[in-house]
Amino acid sequence: MLAKYFGSGRSGAFDWYFQRVSGVGLLVTLFLHFFVLHYATEGPLTYAKVMARLSSPAWKAIDITFLVFAIYHAMNGFKLIIDDYVHGTGLRAILIGALWVLAIAFLGLGLLTIVSL
Amino acid sequence: MAKSVTFSVFRYDPEQGRKPHYTDYQVDIERPGMMVLDGLNQIRWRQDGTLAYRRSCREGVCGSDGINVNGVNMLSCITHIEDLKDPIVVQPLPSMPVIKDLVVDLTDFYEKFYLVKPYLITKGPPPSDRERLQTPEQRKLLDGLYECILCACCTTSCPSYWADPEYLGPSALLNAWRFIVDSRDDGADERLEIINNRNGAWRCHTILNCVEACPKLLNPTEAIGQIKKTIVQRKF
Amino acid sequence: MANIDVTIHKHDVLIVGAGGAGLRAALEASRQVNTAVISQVYPTRSHTVSAQGGIAASLGNVEPDNWLWHMFDTVKGSDYLGDQDAIEFLCRTAPEVVIELEHMGLPFSRIEGGTIFQRRFGGHTKDYGKEAVCRACAAADRTGHTLLHTLFEQCIKNGVAFYNEFFALEILKNEDHVVGVLAWDIVHGGFHIFHSKATMFATGGYTRVYRTTSNAHINTGDGLSLTLRAGLCVEDLEFVQFHPTGIYGAGNLITEGVRGEGGYLLNKNGDRFMKTYAPTVWDLASRDVVSRAMAEEMRHGRGCGEKGDFMLLKLDHLGADLIHERLPGIWDLAHVFAHVDCTKEPIPVTPTAHYSMGGIPTNRFAEVVIGSMDQPEQPVKGFYAAGESACASVHGANRLGCNSLLDIVVFGREGGRKMAAFAASLGEYVPLPDQAGAMGTAEVKNLLATTGKERMDSIWEVLRDTMEKNCGVFRTEETLTAQKQIVEQLCRRFKTVAIDDKSMTYNLDLLETLELGHMLDFSRAIVDGALARQESRGGHYRDDYPKRDDVTWHKHSLAYQEPDGSIRLDYKPVRMKPLTVPTFPPKERVY
């Protein structure tokens, strides 16, 4: 029976869908990042101008979106590789557990950094 | 046209205790249009009767003779020798347990096929005195799906299947879709439930090996893509 | 000699062969009693899968039709040798079984309005031969594939038990009661006795004895040989159908459906020569008529190519769209095997050995029978047959296209029902005989042990070439007598045959050699039957007796195998009385 991973209750449908959503999202934020950083600032770049942008609520929102997309996309990607090649339940638990720890750590660290700017 | 070619054939006899090895045979090109199967037959009948392989219809419709030639899965009976690079390396279908020489154990492949309930599921009784109606447009949806001959060329060419044989594989998923889109079938929910699974449709990473391998020119990746779309549309 | 295991299995009903007939019987029987199917190959590899054109039934979806016209066409097509009670049953039941198949999920092609698509086909006419009628229900040109797969899917759904890659070696009989079969496990080696209350043979045809054939490697008439060796008889073996349009050089079939869609045959001069041989229906005449017409044309130097040994089948005028929609399979075949794009050029074709009208004699209930000119037919207890390996006889001396897919489903179903009823009514199993399977086990053990100088292929090469030359589309006393000697000689050579492969695992060498032994058995019956029958009828054409002789020869040939391997011929009358309608009396057969 196709029951090996039934227990988790997660079929992978949302993961597949959101991987694509976050992929597009990353593309958009990447473009934004590139454009804004290189073309949207008038005159020479100064500490004050960059800080002004980084601490603005609009840019914080963009940064947080980018953070969530990037962490989701990367961690889900790693998880897919683990799904493909690691079949033992014990090792899977350890590796995916590690991924979750990393994901939460990066998310926490990133949020703190952005919010406190 | 060359007078003869070299077939480098994978040999393995479980009763001999030897490890799998390759044996070279010279195959004479007796007429234009000779197929790989003709070459294998020539080897067996004139040089080495111990060679084992599956074959039946010899015209590419029964699906018995899936093998791997020069690294690509194909049916031996419809592959022209003249299209292949010499020496021709003949191996059994990848990732399946080898019974002997080019004969592999396809039990897992068949099990996956049976899992998706590959038969018409209907809720109500059929009309008592005539066929169920189906418009030509509805029937057209089955083209590219019903022609599957269960040769296993696609599933055994799929890296996701090699990595984890728990994956249903392109053939089983294509056959599931054949019934899901059949306007006479009422079992779409049941089947989607089965394949909406980490080892079902979501294991496909769109590698496209299956499309290259299919001797009937079917497109399992597209069928799987449609399955994914259908599941997501129903959820969200 | 190494000891080989013998395992015994018990099933109420045993079916040997998993083609259309075997699977339909299994579906039916398994609903009521414990049923098992043994098959030489995985079921979907059976040769039913290659059937292209369609399955005949008088549904009347495209134009009005009537089962009586279908019955008349079939009787006439059989050159009046068909048993009319079985034919009536076949044609009357046809609409029901086809609709049943559709209910099972068979993806028929459709017409506007949603009903099953039907096309014209050779020999099928309206109003007792007036003109061609659309009677062949089709799924593009892959009807056989869809039929076999649909039946197999239903078997999966109903949990039918399969023993795949098992090869039947011997029929087991306890006195006059058939109690099962001895079989060889192809994958692991080892003998298996299947003990049953009712056994059906659905083992397919035998035209692999010919060089140019549309048949698969597995169509070696094994069931017929086993029947002969069990002391029973086979019927009408001399009637072999040569299908007019096999791909030149390869033998693969191009369906009659091409001509049904409007394609036609041309000779060297670009003439539609069929108008001379069949003035009413031209290229849609019955297959034996068309094959002989082509052979005649070639004899008179009007064949195409350097050697003048093929004709051209033209269909590009039908348009690429129609070809790709309705005939995609044959486009592929012509492309792969003849290097021809048939939307632009004609396909080179030649008559190819295609179907075996003869087989194990049955009545219209699929029960195997024994009878003769003065002995009425009696069923053999516990033994049934259906499909191409049986001879009901609905095809007589020649089969109409699309009647075979129908035959297998109708008699498969009927046989399944009868076997289930018989098995249920039989209280205890009839015990196995002493020394059950001794002959079969000795045969295999002998091949696995002996050394010798003859190899299977060198004998088979000669058999196929000479059968084609001497016992093919045209036969004479001279060629047949010569062929008789040749087959005798090959049988002698076969006594010293040896195999290279002595292993137990997937021993294809052993299998093919056993099959050759079977082919030699019944080739004698084909030649003897053809030699004795001094007339021409349907697929059996004698240059020296070109007319049909209803006075002396309106009877079925039977062949028995003597202990020394030679054939003893007998005959039995044709069952002329249908079930409910008047007899169609023999008439001159023109198209």
PDB file of C-alpha atoms in Angstrom, chain C residues 160-391:
ATOM      1  CA  VAL C 160      -9.048 -13.136 -10.529  1.00  0.00           C
ATOM      2  CA  ALA C 161      -6.103 -15.406  -9.659  1.00  0.00           C
ATOM      3  CA  PHE C 162      -3.338 -15.457 -12.275  1.00  0.00           C
ATOM      4  CA  TYR C 163      -0.344 -17.752 -12.656  1.00  0.00           C
ATOM      5  CA  ASN C 164       1.692 -15.742 -15.133  1.00  0.00           C
ATOM      6  CA  GLU C 165       4.509 -17.205 -17.212  1.00  0.00           C
ATOM      7  CA  PHE C 166       3.422 -20.808 -16.793  1.00  0.00           C
ATOM      8  CA  PHE C 167       3.559 -23.077 -19.849  1.00  0.00           C
ATOM      9  CA  ALA C 168       1.091 -25.962 -20.215  1.00  0.00           C
ATOM     10  CA  LEU C 169       2.797 -29.273 -21.003  1.00  0.00           C
ATOM     11  CA  GLU C 170       0.129 -31.953 -20.848  1.00  0.00           C
ATOM     12  CA  ILE C 171      -3.595 -32.431 -20.397  1.00  0.00           C
ATOM     13  CA  LEU C 172      -4.369 -34.677 -17.431  1.00  0.00           C
ATOM     14  CA  LYS C 173      -7.186 -37.144 -17.933  1.00  0.00           C
ATOM     15  CA  ASN C 174      -8.767 -39.668 -15.655  1.00  0.00           C
ATOM     16  CA  GLU C 175     -10.290 -42.103 -18.160  1.00  0.00           C
ATOM     17  CA  ASP C 176     -12.486 -39.852 -20.274  1.00  0.00           C
ATOM     18  CA  HIS C 177     -12.687 -36.965 -17.809  1.00  0.00           C
ATOM     19  CA  VAL C 178     -10.265 -34.039 -18.149  1.00  0.00           C
ATOM     20  CA  VAL C 179      -9.027 -33.216 -14.634  1.00  0.00           C
ATOM     21  CA  GLY C 180      -6.422 -30.561 -15.225  1.00  0.00           C
ATOM     22  CA  VAL C 181      -3.100 -29.667 -16.716  1.00  0.00           C
ATOM     23  CA  LEU C 182       0.614 -30.121 -16.046  1.00  0.00           C
ATOM     24  CA  ALA C 183       2.537 -26.887 -16.440  1.00  0.00           C
ATOM     25  CA  TRP C 184       6.100 -25.577 -16.261  1.00  0.00           C
ATOM     26  CA  ASP C 185       7.032 -22.472 -14.258  1.00  0.00           C
ATOM     27  CA  ILE C 186       8.951 -20.436 -16.816  1.00  0.00           C
ATOM     28  CA  VAL C 187      10.524 -17.999 -14.346  1.00  0.00           C
ATOM     29  CA  HIS C 188      11.772 -20.368 -11.650  1.00  0.00           C
ATOM     30  CA  GLY C 189      11.528 -23.749 -13.325  1.00  0.00           C
ATOM     31  CA  GLY C 190       9.589 -26.575 -11.735  1.00  0.00           C
ATOM     32  CA  PHE C 191       6.491 -28.596 -12.542  1.00  0.00           C
ATOM     33  CA  HIS C 192       3.025 -27.566 -11.412  1.00  0.00           C
ATOM     34  CA  ILE C 193      -0.047 -29.736 -11.579  1.00  0.00           C
ATOM     35  CA  PHE C 194      -3.290 -27.805 -11.742  1.00  0.00           C
ATOM     36  CA  HIS C 195      -6.106 -30.056 -10.583  1.00  0.00           C
ATOM     37  CA  SER C 196      -9.532 -28.757 -11.579  1.00  0.00           C
ATOM     38  CA  LYS C 197     -13.143 -29.706 -12.142  1.00  0.00           C
ATOM     39  CA  ALA C 198     -13.353 -27.872 -15.469  1.00  0.00           C
ATOM     40  CA  THR C 199     -10.505 -26.853 -17.775  1.00  0.00           C
ATOM     41  CA  MET C 200     -10.666 -24.431 -20.699  1.00  0.00           C
ATOM     42  CA  PHE C 201      -8.118 -24.037 -23.429  1.00  0.00           C
ATOM     43  CA  ALA C 202      -7.934 -20.501 -24.844  1.00  0.00           C
ATOM     44  CA  THR C 203      -4.440 -20.884 -26.197  1.00  0.00           C
ATOM     45  CA  GLY C 204      -4.620 -18.969 -29.449  1.00  0.00           C
ATOM     46  CA  GLY C 205      -3.671 -19.628 -33.056  1.00  0.00           C
ATOM     47  CA  TYR C 206      -0.892 -21.412 -34.876  1.00  0.00           C
ATOM     48  CA  THR C 207       0.258 -19.501 -37.944  1.00  0.00           C
ATOM     49  CA  ARG C 208       3.835 -19.213 -36.665  1.00  0.00           C
ATOM     50  CA  VAL C 209       4.420 -22.344 -38.743  1.00  0.00           C
ATOM     51  CA  TYR C 210       4.544 -20.016 -41.744  1.00  0.00           C
ATOM     52  CA  ARG C 211       7.444 -17.742 -42.663  1.00  0.00           C
ATOM     53  CA  THR C 212       5.361 -14.647 -43.425  1.00  0.00           C
ATOM     54  CA  THR C 213       2.917 -14.220 -40.610  1.00  0.00           C
ATOM     55  CA  SER C 214       1.224 -11.511 -38.612  1.00  0.00           C
ATOM     56  CA  ASN C 215       1.372 -13.678 -35.510  1.00  0.00           C
ATOM     57  CA  ALA C 216       3.462 -13.273 -32.378  1.00  0.00           C
ATOM     58  CA  HIS C 217       6.260 -15.553 -31.245  1.00  0.00           C
ATOM     59  CA  ILE C 218       3.857 -17.184 -28.804  1.00  0.00           C
ATOM     60  CA  ASN C 219       1.271 -18.293 -31.383  1.00  0.00           C
ATOM     61  CA  THR C 220       2.509 -21.823 -31.840  1.00  0.00           C
ATOM     62  CA  GLY C 221      -0.738 -23.741 -31.409  1.00  0.00           C
ATOM     63  CA  ASP C 222       0.362 -25.394 -28.175  1.00  0.00           C
ATOM     64  CA  GLY C 223      -3.195 -26.133 -27.070  1.00  0.00           C
ATOM     65  CA  LEU C 224      -3.865 -28.049 -30.282  1.00  0.00           C
ATOM     66  CA  SER C 225      -0.833 -30.247 -29.883  1.00  0.00           C
ATOM     67  CA  LEU C 226      -1.690 -31.024 -26.272  1.00  0.00           C
ATOM     68  CA  THR C 227      -5.210 -31.957 -27.373  1.00  0.00           C
ATOM     69  CA  LEU C 228      -3.840 -34.316 -30.026  1.00  0.00           C
ATOM     70  CA  ARG C 229      -1.484 -35.917 -27.547  1.00  0.00           C
ATOM     71  CA  ALA C 230      -4.383 -36.490 -25.144  1.00  0.00           C
ATOM     72  CA  GLY C 231      -6.052 -38.689 -27.750  1.00  0.00           C
ATOM     73  CA  LEU C 232      -8.650 -36.089 -28.728  1.00  0.00           C
ATOM     74  CA  CYS C 233      -9.063 -34.617 -32.171  1.00  0.00           C
ATOM     75  CA  VAL C 234      -8.604 -31.223 -33.780  1.00  0.00           C
ATOM     76  CA  GLU C 235     -10.819 -29.824 -36.494  1.00  0.00           C
ATOM     77  CA  ASP C 236     -10.365 -28.131 -39.873  1.00  0.00           C
ATOM     78  CA  LEU C 237      -6.670 -27.384 -39.538  1.00  0.00           C
ATOM     79  CA  GLU C 238      -6.129 -27.053 -43.290  1.00  0.00           C
ATOM     80  CA  PHE C 239      -8.139 -23.821 -43.241  1.00  0.00           C
ATOM     81  CA  VAL C 240      -5.562 -21.111 -42.644  1.00  0.00           C
ATOM     82  CA  GLN C 241      -6.425 -17.510 -43.387  1.00  0.00           C
ATOM     83  CA  PHE C 242      -3.986 -15.487 -45.387  1.00  0.00           C
ATOM     84  CA  HIS C 243      -4.766 -11.859 -44.745  1.00  0.00           C
ATOM     85  CA  PRO C 244      -4.293  -9.788 -47.905  1.00  0.00           C
ATOM     86  CA  THR C 245      -2.484  -6.820 -46.402  1.00  0.00           C
ATOM     87  CA  GLY C 246       0.558  -7.774 -44.393  1.00  0.00           C
ATOM     88  CA  ILE C 247       3.530  -5.433 -44.712  1.00  0.00           C
ATOM     89  CA  TYR C 248       5.843  -6.740 -47.412  1.00  0.00           C
ATOM     90  CA  GLY C 249       9.008  -8.203 -45.930  1.00  0.00           C
ATOM     91  CA  ALA C 250       7.798  -8.118 -42.342  1.00  0.00           C
ATOM     92  CA  GLY C 251       4.375  -9.724 -42.181  1.00  0.00           C
ATOM     93  CA  ASN C 252       2.922  -7.247 -39.687  1.00  0.00           C
ATOM     94  CA  LEU C 253      -0.712  -6.624 -40.301  1.00  0.00           C
ATOM     95  CA  ILE C 254      -2.286  -3.572 -41.887  1.00  0.00           C
ATOM     96  CA  THR C 255      -5.908  -3.768 -40.875  1.00  0.00           C
ATOM     97  CA  GLU C 256      -8.746  -4.393 -43.275  1.00  0.00           C
ATOM     98  CA  GLY C 257     -10.153  -1.272 -41.685  1.00  0.00           C
ATOM     99  CA  VAL C 258      -7.979   0.738 -44.053  1.00  0.00           C
ATOM    100  CA  ARG C 259     -10.067  -0.580 -46.926  1.00  0.00           C
ATOM    101  CA  GLY C 260     -13.154  -0.083 -44.776  1.00  0.00           C
ATOM    102  CA  GLU C 261     -12.284   3.612 -44.540  1.00  0.00           C
ATOM    103  CA  GLY C 262     -11.829   3.841 -48.313  1.00  0.00           C
ATOM    104  CA  GLY C 263      -8.307   2.622 -49.053  1.00  0.00           C
ATOM    105  CA  TYR C 264      -7.777   0.317 -52.041  1.00  0.00           C
ATOM    106  CA  LEU C 265      -5.306  -2.053 -53.689  1.00  0.00           C
ATOM    107  CA  LEU C 266      -3.347  -1.347 -56.851  1.00  0.00           C
ATOM    108  CA  ASN C 267      -1.251  -3.577 -59.074  1.00  0.00           C
ATOM    109  CA  LYS C 268       1.866  -2.735 -61.088  1.00  0.00           C
ATOM    110  CA  ASN C 269      -0.173  -0.867 -63.696  1.00  0.00           C
ATOM    111  CA  GLY C 270      -1.983   1.256 -61.143  1.00  0.00           C
ATOM    112  CA  ASP C 271      -5.266  -0.645 -61.674  1.00  0.00           C
ATOM    113  CA  ARG C 272      -7.819  -1.285 -58.937  1.00  0.00           C
ATOM    114  CA  PHE C 273      -7.743  -4.964 -59.870  1.00  0.00           C
ATOM    115  CA  MET C 274     -10.299  -6.062 -57.223  1.00  0.00           C
ATOM    116  CA  LYS C 275     -13.125  -4.839 -59.421  1.00  0.00           C
ATOM    117  CA  THR C 276     -12.538  -7.860 -61.651  1.00  0.00           C
ATOM    118  CA  TYR C 277     -12.512 -10.404 -58.838  1.00  0.00           C
ATOM    119  CA  ALA C 278     -15.315  -8.942 -56.698  1.00  0.00           C
ATOM    120  CA  PRO C 279     -17.616  -6.851 -58.881  1.00  0.00           C
ATOM    121  CA  THR C 280     -20.028  -5.852 -56.094  1.00  0.00           C
ATOM    122  CA  VAL C 281     -17.819  -4.867 -53.176  1.00  0.00           C
ATOM    123  CA  TRP C 282     -14.356  -4.621 -54.840  1.00  0.00           C
ATOM    124  CA  ASP C 283     -11.692  -4.292 -52.128  1.00  0.00           C
ATOM    125  CA  LEU C 284     -14.144  -5.132 -49.354  1.00  0.00           C
ATOM    126  CA  ALA C 285     -14.534  -8.738 -50.441  1.00  0.00           C
ATOM    127  CA  SER C 286     -13.779 -11.525 -48.014  1.00  0.00           C
ATOM    128  CA  ARG C 287     -10.096 -11.981 -47.127  1.00  0.00           C
ATOM    129  CA  ASP C 288      -9.525 -15.278 -48.908  1.00  0.00           C
ATOM    130  CA  VAL C 289     -10.973 -13.807 -52.097  1.00  0.00           C
ATOM    131  CA  VAL C 290      -8.706 -10.762 -51.917  1.00  0.00           C
ATOM    132  CA  SER C 291      -5.585 -12.781 -51.031  1.00  0.00           C
ATOM    133  CA  ARG C 292      -6.113 -15.091 -53.944  1.00  0.00           C
ATOM    134  CA  ALA C 293      -6.807 -12.161 -56.249  1.00  0.00           C
ATOM    135  CA  MET C 294      -3.479 -10.629 -55.250  1.00  0.00           C
ATOM    136  CA  ALA C 295      -1.671 -13.948 -55.738  1.00  0.00           C
ATOM    137  CA  GLU C 296      -3.324 -14.359 -59.168  1.00  0.00           C
ATOM    138  CA  GLU C 297      -2.220 -10.880 -60.220  1.00  0.00           C
ATOM    139  CA  MET C 298       1.331 -11.638 -59.106  1.00  0.00           C
ATOM    140  CA  ARG C 299       1.297 -14.954 -60.998  1.00  0.00           C
ATOM    141  CA  HIS C 300       0.343 -13.092 -64.155  1.00  0.00           C
ATOM    142  CA  GLY C 301       3.257 -10.710 -63.772  1.00  0.00           C
ATOM    143  CA  ARG C 302       1.296  -7.716 -62.531  1.00  0.00           C
ATOM    144  CA  GLY C 303       2.929  -7.605 -59.101  1.00  0.00           C
ATOM    145  CA  CYS C 304       4.964  -4.579 -58.006  1.00  0.00           C
ATOM    146  CA  GLY C 305       8.655  -4.295 -57.267  1.00  0.00           C
ATOM    147  CA  GLU C 306      11.642  -6.007 -58.839  1.00  0.00           C
ATOM    148  CA  LYS C 307      10.461  -9.492 -57.992  1.00  0.00           C
ATOM    149  CA  GLY C 308       6.804  -8.640 -58.622  1.00  0.00           C
ATOM    150  CA  ASP C 309       5.876 -10.017 -55.251  1.00  0.00           C
ATOM    151  CA  PHE C 310       3.798  -7.348 -53.611  1.00  0.00           C
ATOM    152  CA  MET C 311       0.854  -5.020 -54.241  1.00  0.00           C
ATOM    153  CA  LEU C 312       0.243  -1.441 -53.180  1.00  0.00           C
ATOM    154  CA  LEU C 313      -2.328  -0.339 -50.619  1.00  0.00           C
ATOM    155  CA  LYS C 314      -3.205   3.274 -51.293  1.00  0.00           C
ATOM    156  CA  LEU C 315      -4.801   5.435 -48.620  1.00  0.00           C
ATOM    157  CA  ASP C 316      -3.262   8.896 -48.889  1.00  0.00           C
ATOM    158  CA  HIS C 317      -6.431  10.086 -50.627  1.00  0.00           C
ATOM    159  CA  LEU C 318      -8.250   9.678 -47.302  1.00  0.00           C
ATOM    160  CA  GLY C 319      -6.400  12.693 -45.952  1.00  0.00           C
ATOM    161  CA  ALA C 320      -3.792  12.949 -43.201  1.00  0.00           C
ATOM    162  CA  ASP C 321      -6.387  14.052 -40.609  1.00  0.00           C
ATOM    163  CA  LEU C 322      -8.539  10.971 -40.998  1.00  0.00           C
ATOM    164  CA  ILE C 323      -5.539   8.663 -41.032  1.00  0.00           C
ATOM    165  CA  HIS C 324      -4.109  10.124 -37.834  1.00  0.00           C
ATOM    166  CA  GLU C 325      -7.486  10.051 -36.118  1.00  0.00           C
ATOM    167  CA  ARG C 326      -8.869   6.670 -37.158  1.00  0.00           C
ATOM    168  CA  LEU C 327      -5.771   4.712 -38.220  1.00  0.00           C
ATOM    169  CA  PRO C 328      -2.888   6.014 -36.071  1.00  0.00           C
ATOM    170  CA  GLY C 329      -1.570   2.528 -35.284  1.00  0.00           C
ATOM    171  CA  ILE C 330      -1.117   1.535 -38.905  1.00  0.00           C
ATOM    172  CA  TRP C 331       0.548   4.841 -39.691  1.00  0.00           C
ATOM    173  CA  ASP C 332       3.128   3.893 -37.069  1.00  0.00           C
ATOM    174  CA  LEU C 333       3.544   0.353 -38.393  1.00  0.00           C
ATOM    175  CA  ALA C 334       3.928   1.473 -42.007  1.00  0.00           C
ATOM    176  CA  HIS C 335       6.457   4.053 -40.891  1.00  0.00           C
ATOM    177  CA  VAL C 336       8.517   1.707 -38.723  1.00  0.00           C
ATOM    178  CA  PHE C 337       8.384  -1.464 -40.820  1.00  0.00           C
ATOM    179  CA  ALA C 338       7.982  -0.219 -44.388  1.00  0.00           C
ATOM    180  CA  HIS C 339       9.642   3.223 -44.092  1.00  0.00           C
ATOM    181  CA  VAL C 340       6.566   4.699 -45.716  1.00  0.00           C
ATOM    182  CA  ASP C 341       4.541   7.764 -44.743  1.00  0.00           C
ATOM    183  CA  CYS C 342       1.140   6.458 -45.734  1.00  0.00           C
ATOM    184  CA  THR C 343      -0.360   9.930 -45.796  1.00  0.00           C
ATOM    185  CA  LYS C 344       1.782  10.434 -48.905  1.00  0.00           C
ATOM    186  CA  GLU C 345       2.680   7.063 -50.412  1.00  0.00           C
ATOM    187  CA  PRO C 346       1.043   3.631 -50.715  1.00  0.00           C
ATOM    188  CA  ILE C 347       2.109   0.751 -48.461  1.00  0.00           C
ATOM    189  CA  PRO C 348       3.667  -2.369 -50.058  1.00  0.00           C
ATOM    190  CA  VAL C 349       1.567  -5.361 -48.964  1.00  0.00           C
ATOM    191  CA  THR C 350       1.449  -9.101 -49.516  1.00  0.00           C
ATOM    192  CA  PRO C 351      -0.735 -11.959 -48.214  1.00  0.00           C
ATOM    193  CA  THR C 352       0.372 -12.994 -44.741  1.00  0.00           C
ATOM    194  CA  ALA C 353      -0.599 -16.050 -42.677  1.00  0.00           C
ATOM    195  CA  HIS C 354      -2.895 -14.528 -40.117  1.00  0.00           C
ATOM    196  CA  TYR C 355      -5.576 -16.670 -38.555  1.00  0.00           C
ATOM    197  CA  SER C 356      -6.288 -20.304 -37.882  1.00  0.00           C
ATOM    198  CA  MET C 357      -9.923 -21.134 -38.568  1.00  0.00           C
ATOM    199  CA  GLY C 358      -9.367 -24.661 -37.300  1.00  0.00           C
ATOM    200  CA  GLY C 359      -8.859 -25.742 -33.723  1.00  0.00           C
ATOM    201  CA  ILE C 360     -10.256 -27.809 -30.892  1.00  0.00           C
ATOM    202  CA  PRO C 361     -13.800 -28.856 -31.843  1.00  0.00           C
ATOM    203  CA  THR C 362     -16.562 -27.466 -29.628  1.00  0.00           C
ATOM    204  CA  ASN C 363     -20.314 -27.102 -29.692  1.00  0.00           C
ATOM    205  CA  ARG C 364     -21.984 -23.733 -29.283  1.00  0.00           C
ATOM    206  CA  PHE C 365     -21.552 -23.917 -25.503  1.00  0.00           C
ATOM    207  CA  ALA C 366     -17.746 -23.958 -25.788  1.00  0.00           C
ATOM    208  CA  GLU C 367     -17.753 -27.609 -24.649  1.00  0.00           C
ATOM    209  CA  VAL C 368     -15.132 -29.709 -26.445  1.00  0.00           C
ATOM    210  CA  VAL C 369     -16.864 -32.473 -28.407  1.00  0.00           C
ATOM    211  CA  ILE C 370     -16.024 -35.739 -30.100  1.00  0.00           C
ATOM    212  CA  GLY C 371     -18.081 -36.914 -33.061  1.00  0.00           C
ATOM    213  CA  SER C 372     -17.909 -38.296 -36.582  1.00  0.00           C
ATOM    214  CA  MET C 373     -20.068 -38.824 -39.646  1.00  0.00           C
ATOM    215  CA  ASP C 374     -22.181 -41.472 -37.917  1.00  0.00           C
ATOM    216  CA  GLN C 375     -21.588 -40.643 -34.263  1.00  0.00           C
ATOM    217  CA  PRO C 376     -23.399 -37.589 -32.890  1.00  0.00           C
ATOM    218  CA  GLU C 377     -21.226 -35.081 -31.037  1.00  0.00           C
ATOM    219  CA  GLN C 378     -20.612 -35.862 -27.383  1.00  0.00           C
ATOM    220  CA  PRO C 379     -19.017 -33.384 -24.972  1.00  0.00           C
ATOM    221  CA  VAL C 380     -15.729 -34.389 -23.379  1.00  0.00           C
ATOM    222  CA  LYS C 381     -16.279 -34.171 -19.619  1.00  0.00           C
ATOM    223  CA  GLY C 382     -14.530 -31.253 -17.994  1.00  0.00           C
ATOM    224  CA  PHE C 383     -12.962 -29.842 -21.165  1.00  0.00           C
ATOM    225  CA  TYR C 384     -13.810 -26.554 -22.847  1.00  0.00           C
ATOM    226  CA  ALA C 385     -12.280 -24.360 -25.515  1.00  0.00           C
ATOM    227  CA  ALA C 386     -12.829 -20.830 -26.784  1.00  0.00           C
ATOM    228  CA  GLY C 387     -11.185 -18.251 -28.983  1.00  0.00           C
ATOM    229  CA  GLU C 388      -8.878 -18.884 -31.912  1.00  0.00           C
ATOM    230  CA  SER C 389      -7.802 -22.239 -30.493  1.00  0.00           C
ATOM    231  CA  ALA C 390     -11.383 -23.480 -30.643  1.00  0.00           C
ATOM    232  CA  CYS C 391     -13.471 -24.443 -33.649  1.00  0.00           C
TER     233      CYS C 391
END
